[in-house]
PDB file of C-alpha atoms in Angstrom:
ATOM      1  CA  UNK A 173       0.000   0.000   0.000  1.00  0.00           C
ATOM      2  CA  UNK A 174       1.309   3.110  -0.540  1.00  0.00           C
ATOM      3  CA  UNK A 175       1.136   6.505   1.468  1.00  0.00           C
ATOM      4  CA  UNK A 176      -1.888   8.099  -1.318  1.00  0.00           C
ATOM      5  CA  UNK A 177      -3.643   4.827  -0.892  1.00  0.00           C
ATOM      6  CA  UNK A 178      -5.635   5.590   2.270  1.00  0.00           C
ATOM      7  CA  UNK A 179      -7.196   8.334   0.428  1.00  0.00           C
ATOM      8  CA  UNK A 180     -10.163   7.964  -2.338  1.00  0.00           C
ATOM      9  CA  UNK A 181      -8.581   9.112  -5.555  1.00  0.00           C
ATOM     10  CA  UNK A 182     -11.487  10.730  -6.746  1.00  0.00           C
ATOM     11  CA  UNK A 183     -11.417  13.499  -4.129  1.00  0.00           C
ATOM     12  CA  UNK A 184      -8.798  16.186  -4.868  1.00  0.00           C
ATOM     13  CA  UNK A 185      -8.601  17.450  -1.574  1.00  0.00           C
ATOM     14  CA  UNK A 186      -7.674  14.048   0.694  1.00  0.00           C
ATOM     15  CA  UNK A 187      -5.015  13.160  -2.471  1.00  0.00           C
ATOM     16  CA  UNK A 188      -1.380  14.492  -1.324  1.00  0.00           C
ATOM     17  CA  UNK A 189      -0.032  13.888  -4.879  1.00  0.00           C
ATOM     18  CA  UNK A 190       0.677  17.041  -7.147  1.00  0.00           C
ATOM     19  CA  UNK A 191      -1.441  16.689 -10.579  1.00  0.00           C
ATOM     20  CA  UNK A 192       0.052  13.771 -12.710  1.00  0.00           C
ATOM     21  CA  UNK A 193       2.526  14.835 -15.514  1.00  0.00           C
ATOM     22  CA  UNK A 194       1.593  13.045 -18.599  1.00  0.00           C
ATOM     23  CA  UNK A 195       3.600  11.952 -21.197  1.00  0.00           C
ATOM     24  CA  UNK A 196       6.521  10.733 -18.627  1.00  0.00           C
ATOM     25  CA  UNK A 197       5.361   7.050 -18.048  1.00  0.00           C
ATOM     26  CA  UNK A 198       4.038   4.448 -19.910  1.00  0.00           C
ATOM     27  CA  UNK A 199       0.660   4.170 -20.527  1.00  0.00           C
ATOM     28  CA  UNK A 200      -1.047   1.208 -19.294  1.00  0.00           C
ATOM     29  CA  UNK A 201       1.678   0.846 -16.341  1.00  0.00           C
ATOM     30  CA  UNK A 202       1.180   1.248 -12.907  1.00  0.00           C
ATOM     31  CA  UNK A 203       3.870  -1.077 -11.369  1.00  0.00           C
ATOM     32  CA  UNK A 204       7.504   0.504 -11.568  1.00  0.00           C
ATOM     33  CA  UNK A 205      11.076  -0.971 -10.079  1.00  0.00           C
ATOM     34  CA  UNK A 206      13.562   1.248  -8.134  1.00  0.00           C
ATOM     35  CA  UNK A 207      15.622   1.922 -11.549  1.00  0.00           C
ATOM     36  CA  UNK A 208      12.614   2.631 -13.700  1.00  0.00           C
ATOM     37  CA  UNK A 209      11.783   5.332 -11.059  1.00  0.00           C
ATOM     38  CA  UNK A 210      15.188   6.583 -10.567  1.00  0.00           C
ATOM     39  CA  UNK A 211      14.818   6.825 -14.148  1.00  0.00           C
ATOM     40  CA  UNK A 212      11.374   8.897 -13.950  1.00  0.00           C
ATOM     41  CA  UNK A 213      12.154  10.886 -11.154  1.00  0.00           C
ATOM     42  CA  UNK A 214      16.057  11.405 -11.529  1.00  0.00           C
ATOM     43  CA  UNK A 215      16.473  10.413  -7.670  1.00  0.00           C
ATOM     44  CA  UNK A 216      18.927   8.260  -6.422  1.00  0.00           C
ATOM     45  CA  UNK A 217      18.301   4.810  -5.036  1.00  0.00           C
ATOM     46  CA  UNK A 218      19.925   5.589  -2.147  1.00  0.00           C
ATOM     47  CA  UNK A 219      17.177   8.608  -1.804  1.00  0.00           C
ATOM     48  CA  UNK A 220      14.138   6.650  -2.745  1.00  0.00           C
ATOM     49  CA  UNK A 221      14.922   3.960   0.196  1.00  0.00           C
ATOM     50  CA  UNK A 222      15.569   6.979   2.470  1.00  0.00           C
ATOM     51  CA  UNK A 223      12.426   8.389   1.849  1.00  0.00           C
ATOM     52  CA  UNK A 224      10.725   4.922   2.582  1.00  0.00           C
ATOM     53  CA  UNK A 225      12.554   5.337   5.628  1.00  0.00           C
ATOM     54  CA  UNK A 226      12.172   8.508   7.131  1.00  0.00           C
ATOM     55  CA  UNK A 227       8.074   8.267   6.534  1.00  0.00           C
ATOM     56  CA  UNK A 228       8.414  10.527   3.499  1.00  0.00           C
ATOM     57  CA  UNK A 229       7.324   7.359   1.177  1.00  0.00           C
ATOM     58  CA  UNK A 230       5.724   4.710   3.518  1.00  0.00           C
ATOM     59  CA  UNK A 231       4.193   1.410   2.831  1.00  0.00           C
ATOM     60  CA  UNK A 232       6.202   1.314  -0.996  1.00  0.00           C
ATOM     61  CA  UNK A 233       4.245  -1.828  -2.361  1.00  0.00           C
ATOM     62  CA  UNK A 234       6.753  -5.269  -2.571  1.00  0.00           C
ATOM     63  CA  UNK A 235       6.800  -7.963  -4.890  1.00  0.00           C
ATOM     64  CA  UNK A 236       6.529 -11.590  -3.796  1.00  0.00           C
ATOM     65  CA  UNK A 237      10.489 -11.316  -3.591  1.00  0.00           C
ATOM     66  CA  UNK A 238      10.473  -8.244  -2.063  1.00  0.00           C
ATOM     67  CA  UNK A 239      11.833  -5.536  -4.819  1.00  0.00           C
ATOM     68  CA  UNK A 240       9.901  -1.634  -3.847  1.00  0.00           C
ATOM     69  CA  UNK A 241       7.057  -1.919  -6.645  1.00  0.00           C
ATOM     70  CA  UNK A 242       6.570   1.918  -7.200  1.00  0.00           C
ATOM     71  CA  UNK A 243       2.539   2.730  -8.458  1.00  0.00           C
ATOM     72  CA  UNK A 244       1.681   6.259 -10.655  1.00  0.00           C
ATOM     73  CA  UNK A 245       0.496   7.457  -7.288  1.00  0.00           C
ATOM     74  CA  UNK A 246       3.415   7.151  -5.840  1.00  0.00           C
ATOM     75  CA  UNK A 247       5.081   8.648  -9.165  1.00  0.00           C
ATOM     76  CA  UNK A 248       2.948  11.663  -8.303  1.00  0.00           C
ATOM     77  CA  UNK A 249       3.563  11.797  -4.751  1.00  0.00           C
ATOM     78  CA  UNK A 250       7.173  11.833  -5.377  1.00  0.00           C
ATOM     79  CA  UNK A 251       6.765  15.060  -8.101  1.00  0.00           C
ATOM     80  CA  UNK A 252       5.099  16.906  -5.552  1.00  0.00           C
ATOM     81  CA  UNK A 253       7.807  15.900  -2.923  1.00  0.00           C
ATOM     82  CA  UNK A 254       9.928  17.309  -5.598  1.00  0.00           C
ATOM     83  CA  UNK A 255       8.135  20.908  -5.677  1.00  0.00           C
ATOM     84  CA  UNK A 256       8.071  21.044  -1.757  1.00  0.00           C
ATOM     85  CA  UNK A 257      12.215  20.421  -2.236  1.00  0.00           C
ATOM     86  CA  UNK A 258      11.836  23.508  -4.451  1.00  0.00           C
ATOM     87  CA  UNK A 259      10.551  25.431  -1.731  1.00  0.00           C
ATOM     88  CA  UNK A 260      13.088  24.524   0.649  1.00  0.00           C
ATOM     89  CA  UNK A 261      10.848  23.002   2.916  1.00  0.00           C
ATOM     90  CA  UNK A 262      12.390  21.605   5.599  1.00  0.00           C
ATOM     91  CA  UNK A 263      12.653  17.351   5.235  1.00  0.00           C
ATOM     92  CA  UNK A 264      11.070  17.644   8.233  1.00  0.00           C
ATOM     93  CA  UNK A 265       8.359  19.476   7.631  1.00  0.00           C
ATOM     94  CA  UNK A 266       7.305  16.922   4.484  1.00  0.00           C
ATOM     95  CA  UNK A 267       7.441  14.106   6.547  1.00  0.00           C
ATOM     96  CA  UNK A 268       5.389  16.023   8.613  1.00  0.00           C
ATOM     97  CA  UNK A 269       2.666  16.660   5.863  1.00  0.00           C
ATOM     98  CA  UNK A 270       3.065  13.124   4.490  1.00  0.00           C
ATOM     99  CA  UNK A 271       1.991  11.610   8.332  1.00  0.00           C
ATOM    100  CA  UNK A 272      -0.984  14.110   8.370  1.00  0.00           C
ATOM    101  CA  UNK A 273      -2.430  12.905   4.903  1.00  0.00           C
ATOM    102  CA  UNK A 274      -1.826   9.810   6.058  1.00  0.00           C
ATOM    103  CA  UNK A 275      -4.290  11.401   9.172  1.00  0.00           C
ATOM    104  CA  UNK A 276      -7.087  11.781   6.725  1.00  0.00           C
ATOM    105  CA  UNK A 277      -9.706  13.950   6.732  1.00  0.00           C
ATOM    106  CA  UNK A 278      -9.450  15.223   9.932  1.00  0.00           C
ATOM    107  CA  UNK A 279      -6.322  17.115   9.044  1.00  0.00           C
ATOM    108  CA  UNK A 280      -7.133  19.135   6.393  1.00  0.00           C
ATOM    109  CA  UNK A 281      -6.956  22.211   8.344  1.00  0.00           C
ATOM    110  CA  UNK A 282      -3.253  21.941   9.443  1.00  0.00           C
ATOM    111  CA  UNK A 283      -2.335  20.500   5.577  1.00  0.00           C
ATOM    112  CA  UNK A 284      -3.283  23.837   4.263  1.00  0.00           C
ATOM    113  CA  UNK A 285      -1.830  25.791   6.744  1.00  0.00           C
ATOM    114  CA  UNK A 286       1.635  23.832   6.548  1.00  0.00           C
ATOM    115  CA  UNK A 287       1.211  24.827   2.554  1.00  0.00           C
ATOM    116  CA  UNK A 288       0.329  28.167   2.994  1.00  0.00           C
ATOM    117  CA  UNK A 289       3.265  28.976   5.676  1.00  0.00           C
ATOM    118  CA  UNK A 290       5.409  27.205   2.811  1.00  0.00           C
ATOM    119  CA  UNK A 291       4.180  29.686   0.110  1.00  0.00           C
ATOM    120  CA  UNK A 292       4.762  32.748   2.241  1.00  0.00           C
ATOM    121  CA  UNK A 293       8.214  31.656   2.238  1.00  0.00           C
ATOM    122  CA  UNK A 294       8.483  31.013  -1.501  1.00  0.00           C
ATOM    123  CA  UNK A 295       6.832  34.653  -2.514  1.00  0.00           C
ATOM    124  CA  UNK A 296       9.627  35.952   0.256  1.00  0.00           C
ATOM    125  CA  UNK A 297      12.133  34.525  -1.434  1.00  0.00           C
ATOM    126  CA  UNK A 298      10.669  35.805  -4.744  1.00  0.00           C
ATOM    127  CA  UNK A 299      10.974  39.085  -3.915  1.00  0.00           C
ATOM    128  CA  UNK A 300      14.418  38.788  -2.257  1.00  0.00           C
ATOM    129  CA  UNK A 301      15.650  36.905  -5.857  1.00  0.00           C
ATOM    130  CA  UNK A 302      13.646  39.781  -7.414  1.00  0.00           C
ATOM    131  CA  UNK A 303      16.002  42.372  -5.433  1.00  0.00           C
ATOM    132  CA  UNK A 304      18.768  40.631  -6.284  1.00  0.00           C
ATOM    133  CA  UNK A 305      17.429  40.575 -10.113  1.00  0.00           C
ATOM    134  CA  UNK A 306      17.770  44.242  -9.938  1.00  0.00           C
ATOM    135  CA  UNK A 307      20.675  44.504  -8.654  1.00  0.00           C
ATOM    136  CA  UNK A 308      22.683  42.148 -11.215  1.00  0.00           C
ATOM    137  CA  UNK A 309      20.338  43.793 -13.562  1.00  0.00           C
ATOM    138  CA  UNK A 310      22.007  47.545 -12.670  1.00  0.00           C
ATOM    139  CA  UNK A 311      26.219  46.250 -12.508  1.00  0.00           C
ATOM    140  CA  UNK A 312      25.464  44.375 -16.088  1.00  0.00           C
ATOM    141  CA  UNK A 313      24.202  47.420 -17.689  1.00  0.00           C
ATOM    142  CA  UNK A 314      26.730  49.479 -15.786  1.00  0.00           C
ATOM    143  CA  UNK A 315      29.401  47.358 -16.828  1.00  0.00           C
ATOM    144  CA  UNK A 316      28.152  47.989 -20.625  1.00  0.00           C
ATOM    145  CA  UNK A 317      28.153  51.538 -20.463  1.00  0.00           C
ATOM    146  CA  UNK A 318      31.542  51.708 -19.037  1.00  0.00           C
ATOM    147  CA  UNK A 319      32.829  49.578 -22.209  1.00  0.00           C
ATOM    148  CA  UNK A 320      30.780  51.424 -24.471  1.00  0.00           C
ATOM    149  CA  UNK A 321      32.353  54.755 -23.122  1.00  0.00           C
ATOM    150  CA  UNK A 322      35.482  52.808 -23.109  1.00  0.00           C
ATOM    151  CA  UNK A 323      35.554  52.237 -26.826  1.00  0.00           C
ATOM    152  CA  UNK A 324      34.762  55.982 -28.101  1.00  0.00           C
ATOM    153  CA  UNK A 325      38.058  56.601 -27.007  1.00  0.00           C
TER     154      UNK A 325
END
């Protein structure tokens, strides 16, 4: 079973996946080894098993001789695991969201509020690469002008 399992897939707001990105899996699949999703996903191994570990990833699906069979769901959890990376969300604080979908319904309140704390901190560090922007922005062009002015001479 894996960790999107306990929730119905047709309700949007109980699935912890982000939306599935078509076009990078075969169609007709839904049963993936560790290298076809390193492959996917461009994770390590060594990552994937952590996750599984750590309660990022629990309850990765087994085959009869025990090799991690990975499902789309879990394909899709592990996309949005790689947004919430983006963010620089704390490890943490994922594992933390992963055990309260795992909660269920009842923790719908806190889920949002973990993602909206997390998307304060992305628009602040927007703005601060949006400074910064500028500020490249103004030494490039000053750094043209000066070899512009350089050249008339």
């Amino acid at each position: 079973m894996t960790v999107t399992e306990t929730v119905p897939v047709s309700d949007p707001l109980q699935s912890c996946a982000a939306p599935p990105v078509p076009g990078r899996r075969p169609d007709g699949r839904d049963q993936y080894t560790i290298s076809e999703v390193v492959a996917f996903t461009g994770l390590t191994a060594h990552t994937l098993r952590w996750y599984e570990r750590i309660g990022l990833m629990p309850h990765v699906d087994r085959s009869h001789t025990g090799q991690r069979r990975f499902s789309n769901r879990d394909l899709d959890w592990l996309a949005l695991v790689g947004k919430l990376r983006l963010t620089g969300m704390p490890v943490a604080k994922m594992v933390r969201y992963a055990e309260l979908v795992r909660e269920g319904v009842e923790t719908l309140e806190e889920r949002q509020e973990l993602l909206e704390e997390t998307r304060r901190d992305v628009r602040t560090r927007i703005a601060e690469l949006q400074d910064t922007l500028s500020v490249l922005d103004f030494k490039i062009d000053s750094y043209a002008d000066a070899r512009r002015a350089s050249e008339r001479f």
